[in-house]
GROMACS .gro file of C-alpha atoms in nm:
model
  216
    1UNK     CA    1   1.104  -0.901  -2.970
    2UNK     CA    2   1.305  -1.176  -2.806
    3UNK     CA    3   1.521  -0.920  -2.627
    4UNK     CA    4   1.214  -0.734  -2.502
    5UNK     CA    5   1.065  -1.054  -2.363
    6UNK     CA    6   1.394  -1.133  -2.193
    7UNK     CA    7   1.408  -0.788  -2.031
    8UNK     CA    8   1.046  -0.812  -1.912
    9UNK     CA    9   1.102  -1.160  -1.767
   10UNK     CA   10   1.425  -1.052  -1.601
   11UNK     CA   11   1.273  -0.746  -1.437
   12UNK     CA   12   0.974  -0.944  -1.312
   13UNK     CA   13   1.200  -1.212  -1.169
   14UNK     CA   14   1.409  -0.946  -0.993
   15UNK     CA   15   1.102  -0.780  -0.836
   16UNK     CA   16   0.953  -1.110  -0.714
   17UNK     CA   17   1.270  -1.279  -0.589
   18UNK     CA   18   1.399  -0.974  -0.405
   19UNK     CA   19   1.081  -0.937  -0.198
   20UNK     CA   20   0.914  -1.277  -0.157
   21UNK     CA   21   1.096  -1.353   0.170
   22UNK     CA   22   0.922  -1.062   0.344
   23UNK     CA   23   0.563  -1.164   0.275
   24UNK     CA   24   0.326  -1.370   0.488
   25UNK     CA   25  -0.011  -1.496   0.368
   26UNK     CA   26  -0.202  -1.470   0.695
   27UNK     CA   27  -0.238  -1.176   0.933
   28UNK     CA   28  -0.212  -1.422   1.223
   29UNK     CA   29   0.146  -1.505   1.117
   30UNK     CA   30   0.266  -1.147   1.098
   31UNK     CA   31   0.341  -1.066   1.463
   32UNK     CA   32   0.548  -1.382   1.514
   33UNK     CA   33   0.733  -1.339   1.185
   34UNK     CA   34   0.791  -0.964   1.179
   35UNK     CA   35   0.753  -0.847   1.538
   36UNK     CA   36   0.615  -0.500   1.608
   37UNK     CA   37   0.737  -0.141   1.631
   38UNK     CA   38   0.645  -0.038   1.276
   39UNK     CA   39   0.549   0.321   1.207
   40UNK     CA   40   0.225   0.234   1.028
   41UNK     CA   41   0.017  -0.028   0.857
   42UNK     CA   42  -0.012   0.100   0.500
   43UNK     CA   43  -0.329  -0.006   0.315
   44UNK     CA   44  -0.326   0.049  -0.060
   45UNK     CA   45  -0.657   0.147  -0.220
   46UNK     CA   46  -0.844  -0.080  -0.461
   47UNK     CA   47  -1.160   0.100  -0.563
   48UNK     CA   48  -1.512   0.144  -0.429
   49UNK     CA   49  -1.850   0.038  -0.564
   50UNK     CA   50  -2.103   0.279  -0.719
   51UNK     CA   51  -2.299   0.280  -0.392
   52UNK     CA   52  -1.993   0.390  -0.194
   53UNK     CA   53  -1.875   0.061  -0.043
   54UNK     CA   54  -1.524  -0.087  -0.056
   55UNK     CA   55  -1.473  -0.330  -0.343
   56UNK     CA   56  -1.426  -0.696  -0.249
   57UNK     CA   57  -1.052  -0.660  -0.306
   58UNK     CA   58  -1.036  -0.351  -0.087
   59UNK     CA   59  -1.253  -0.508   0.183
   60UNK     CA   60  -1.004  -0.793   0.212
   61UNK     CA   61  -0.720  -0.543   0.255
   62UNK     CA   62  -0.907  -0.343   0.518
   63UNK     CA   63  -1.009  -0.652   0.715
   64UNK     CA   64  -0.647  -0.767   0.717
   65UNK     CA   65  -0.532  -0.425   0.836
   66UNK     CA   66  -0.779  -0.438   1.125
   67UNK     CA   67  -0.631  -0.771   1.235
   68UNK     CA   68  -0.277  -0.633   1.217
   69UNK     CA   69  -0.369  -0.321   1.413
   70UNK     CA   70  -0.536  -0.532   1.681
   71UNK     CA   71  -0.226  -0.755   1.693
   72UNK     CA   72  -0.015  -0.447   1.771
   73UNK     CA   73   0.222  -0.442   1.473
   74UNK     CA   74   0.191  -0.063   1.448
   75UNK     CA   75   0.009   0.207   1.645
   76UNK     CA   76  -0.157   0.370   1.342
   77UNK     CA   77  -0.305   0.279   1.005
   78UNK     CA   78  -0.228   0.484   0.693
   79UNK     CA   79  -0.494   0.456   0.422
   80UNK     CA   80  -0.390   0.566   0.076
   81UNK     CA   81  -0.600   0.601  -0.236
   82UNK     CA   82  -0.763   0.826  -0.493
   83UNK     CA   83  -0.964   1.140  -0.417
   84UNK     CA   84  -0.885   1.323  -0.742
   85UNK     CA   85  -1.254   1.395  -0.807
   86UNK     CA   86  -1.517   1.550  -0.581
   87UNK     CA   87  -1.753   1.260  -0.651
   88UNK     CA   88  -1.499   0.987  -0.570
   89UNK     CA   89  -1.351   0.963  -0.221
   90UNK     CA   90  -1.197   0.619  -0.186
   91UNK     CA   91  -1.001   0.704   0.126
   92UNK     CA   92  -1.297   0.828   0.328
   93UNK     CA   93  -1.481   0.504   0.253
   94UNK     CA   94  -1.174   0.317   0.377
   95UNK     CA   95  -1.159   0.526   0.693
   96UNK     CA   96  -1.524   0.460   0.772
   97UNK     CA   97  -1.469   0.086   0.738
   98UNK     CA   98  -1.179   0.097   0.985
   99UNK     CA   99  -1.371   0.303   1.239
  100UNK     CA  100  -1.679   0.080   1.209
  101UNK     CA  101  -1.448  -0.218   1.273
  102UNK     CA  102  -1.334  -0.067   1.601
  103UNK     CA  103  -1.011   0.112   1.511
  104UNK     CA  104  -1.004   0.451   1.691
  105UNK     CA  105  -1.048   0.740   1.448
  106UNK     CA  106  -0.743   0.908   1.599
  107UNK     CA  107  -0.525   0.621   1.478
  108UNK     CA  108  -0.652   0.624   1.117
  109UNK     CA  109  -0.451   0.854   0.889
  110UNK     CA  110  -0.556   0.927   0.531
  111UNK     CA  111  -0.357   1.002   0.218
  112UNK     CA  112  -0.588   1.137  -0.050
  113UNK     CA  113  -0.320   1.154  -0.322
  114UNK     CA  114  -0.208   0.792  -0.346
  115UNK     CA  115  -0.273   0.772  -0.719
  116UNK     CA  116  -0.043   0.472  -0.775
  117UNK     CA  117   0.151   0.217  -0.574
  118UNK     CA  118   0.476   0.408  -0.619
  119UNK     CA  119   0.318   0.743  -0.526
  120UNK     CA  120   0.152   0.595  -0.217
  121UNK     CA  121   0.480   0.459  -0.083
  122UNK     CA  122   0.677   0.768  -0.180
  123UNK     CA  123   0.426   0.989   0.004
  124UNK     CA  124   0.429   0.756   0.306
  125UNK     CA  125   0.799   0.835   0.334
  126UNK     CA  126   0.805   1.204   0.239
  127UNK     CA  127   0.473   1.338   0.368
  128UNK     CA  128   0.406   1.102   0.659
  129UNK     CA  129   0.772   1.045   0.749
  130UNK     CA  130   0.732   0.668   0.780
  131UNK     CA  131   1.046   0.456   0.777
  132UNK     CA  132   0.912   0.115   0.883
  133UNK     CA  133   0.595  -0.009   0.717
  134UNK     CA  134   0.366  -0.310   0.712
  135UNK     CA  135   0.213  -0.301   0.363
  136UNK     CA  136  -0.125  -0.465   0.304
  137UNK     CA  137  -0.250  -0.570  -0.040
  138UNK     CA  138  -0.294  -0.892  -0.238
  139UNK     CA  139   0.014  -1.112  -0.274
  140UNK     CA  140   0.057  -1.058  -0.649
  141UNK     CA  141   0.069  -0.683  -0.579
  142UNK     CA  142   0.295  -0.702  -0.273
  143UNK     CA  143   0.606  -0.788  -0.473
  144UNK     CA  144   0.589  -0.458  -0.657
  145UNK     CA  145   0.491  -0.258  -0.348
  146UNK     CA  146   0.782  -0.395  -0.144
  147UNK     CA  147   1.022  -0.343  -0.433
  148UNK     CA  148   0.927   0.024  -0.442
  149UNK     CA  149   0.971   0.051  -0.066
  150UNK     CA  150   1.317  -0.104  -0.096
  151UNK     CA  151   1.420   0.149  -0.358
  152UNK     CA  152   1.308   0.428  -0.124
  153UNK     CA  153   1.519   0.291   0.160
  154UNK     CA  154   1.226   0.184   0.377
  155UNK     CA  155   1.216  -0.113   0.613
  156UNK     CA  156   0.899  -0.277   0.484
  157UNK     CA  157   0.724  -0.612   0.512
  158UNK     CA  158   0.407  -0.736   0.345
  159UNK     CA  159   0.094  -0.914   0.458
  160UNK     CA  160  -0.124  -1.063   0.185
  161UNK     CA  161  -0.491  -0.974   0.214
  162UNK     CA  162  -0.566  -1.293   0.027
  163UNK     CA  163  -0.348  -1.544  -0.144
  164UNK     CA  164  -0.393  -1.534  -0.521
  165UNK     CA  165  -0.482  -1.890  -0.620
  166UNK     CA  166  -0.649  -1.845  -0.955
  167UNK     CA  167  -0.548  -1.746  -1.306
  168UNK     CA  168  -0.658  -1.417  -1.460
  169UNK     CA  169  -0.484  -1.350  -1.790
  170UNK     CA  170  -0.577  -0.982  -1.799
  171UNK     CA  171  -0.458  -0.924  -1.444
  172UNK     CA  172  -0.138  -1.119  -1.501
  173UNK     CA  173  -0.057  -0.910  -1.808
  174UNK     CA  174  -0.126  -0.584  -1.626
  175UNK     CA  175   0.085  -0.683  -1.328
  176UNK     CA  176   0.370  -0.805  -1.548
  177UNK     CA  177   0.372  -0.467  -1.720
  178UNK     CA  178   0.359  -0.286  -1.385
  179UNK     CA  179   0.650  -0.488  -1.245
  180UNK     CA  180   0.848  -0.396  -1.555
  181UNK     CA  181   0.769  -0.028  -1.510
  182UNK     CA  182   0.844  -0.015  -1.136
  183UNK     CA  183   1.224  -0.053  -1.162
  184UNK     CA  184   1.226   0.214  -1.432
  185UNK     CA  185   1.027   0.454  -1.213
  186UNK     CA  186   1.275   0.404  -0.930
  187UNK     CA  187   1.572   0.436  -1.164
  188UNK     CA  188   1.459   0.777  -1.288
  189UNK     CA  189   1.341   0.892  -0.946
  190UNK     CA  190   0.986   0.976  -1.056
  191UNK     CA  191   0.815   1.210  -0.810
  192UNK     CA  192   0.450   1.185  -0.699
  193UNK     CA  193   0.184   1.410  -0.849
  194UNK     CA  194   0.162   1.590  -0.513
  195UNK     CA  195   0.374   1.606  -0.201
  196UNK     CA  196   0.267   1.867   0.055
  197UNK     CA  197   0.341   1.952   0.418
  198UNK     CA  198   0.476   1.692   0.660
  199UNK     CA  199   0.219   1.505   0.870
  200UNK     CA  200   0.352   1.312   1.168
  201UNK     CA  201   0.201   0.971   1.236
  202UNK     CA  202   0.115   1.020   1.604
  203UNK     CA  203  -0.124   0.774   1.774
  204UNK     CA  204  -0.462   0.927   1.869
  205UNK     CA  205  -0.384   1.243   1.671
  206UNK     CA  206  -0.512   1.163   1.321
  207UNK     CA  207  -0.821   1.379   1.368
  208UNK     CA  208  -0.633   1.699   1.453
  209UNK     CA  209  -0.661   1.969   1.181
  210UNK     CA  210  -0.297   1.953   1.065
  211UNK     CA  211  -0.333   1.578   1.005
  212UNK     CA  212  -0.628   1.627   0.771
  213UNK     CA  213  -0.655   1.592   0.394
  214UNK     CA  214  -0.360   1.701   0.185
  215UNK     CA  215  -0.308   1.668  -0.187
  216UNK     CA  216  -0.066   1.950  -0.258
   0.00000   0.00000   0.00000
């Protein structure tokens, strides 16, 4: 048991320390810190409510992405989440939020098969051909997201949708387990559930037919 705890602590420390220098806590700091010229702003899904609205966590991510888009860090936004069931379309809810906030529909790309953090980033590279990403999620989650991007050879930075200031034992346990699993997933080269045809991230072209939904 002692050895297991040591391994878990070591992997978590590796994930956090190797990525913390590429995270900012405010969207307003991002342009000065990271510059521009990224391929996309990648927003990781976080669930929707029963009445079809973004969860509070997801709303914070989307609002941050709007700020980053308006600041000119990247010309397009890539929304990734779960659409594995006909009655659950997280990514379309995300897209509608962005468009309602003033982001042109042609600059909002959707990935309907982002079933996990690792799969979302893997598909951003393989399906959407991104090489430089601004990743948006909560800070506690960014360490793992950036670690995965590093393992895939991407040039990625992170902007925290909100700084985690509280203590949630359940969440901390889940994230500790996830940070332990992430290096193992990269070590064994786990592939996403789906890949599919290449979709180029071209500004103003997200609404063309070949840039539409793909899960296979």
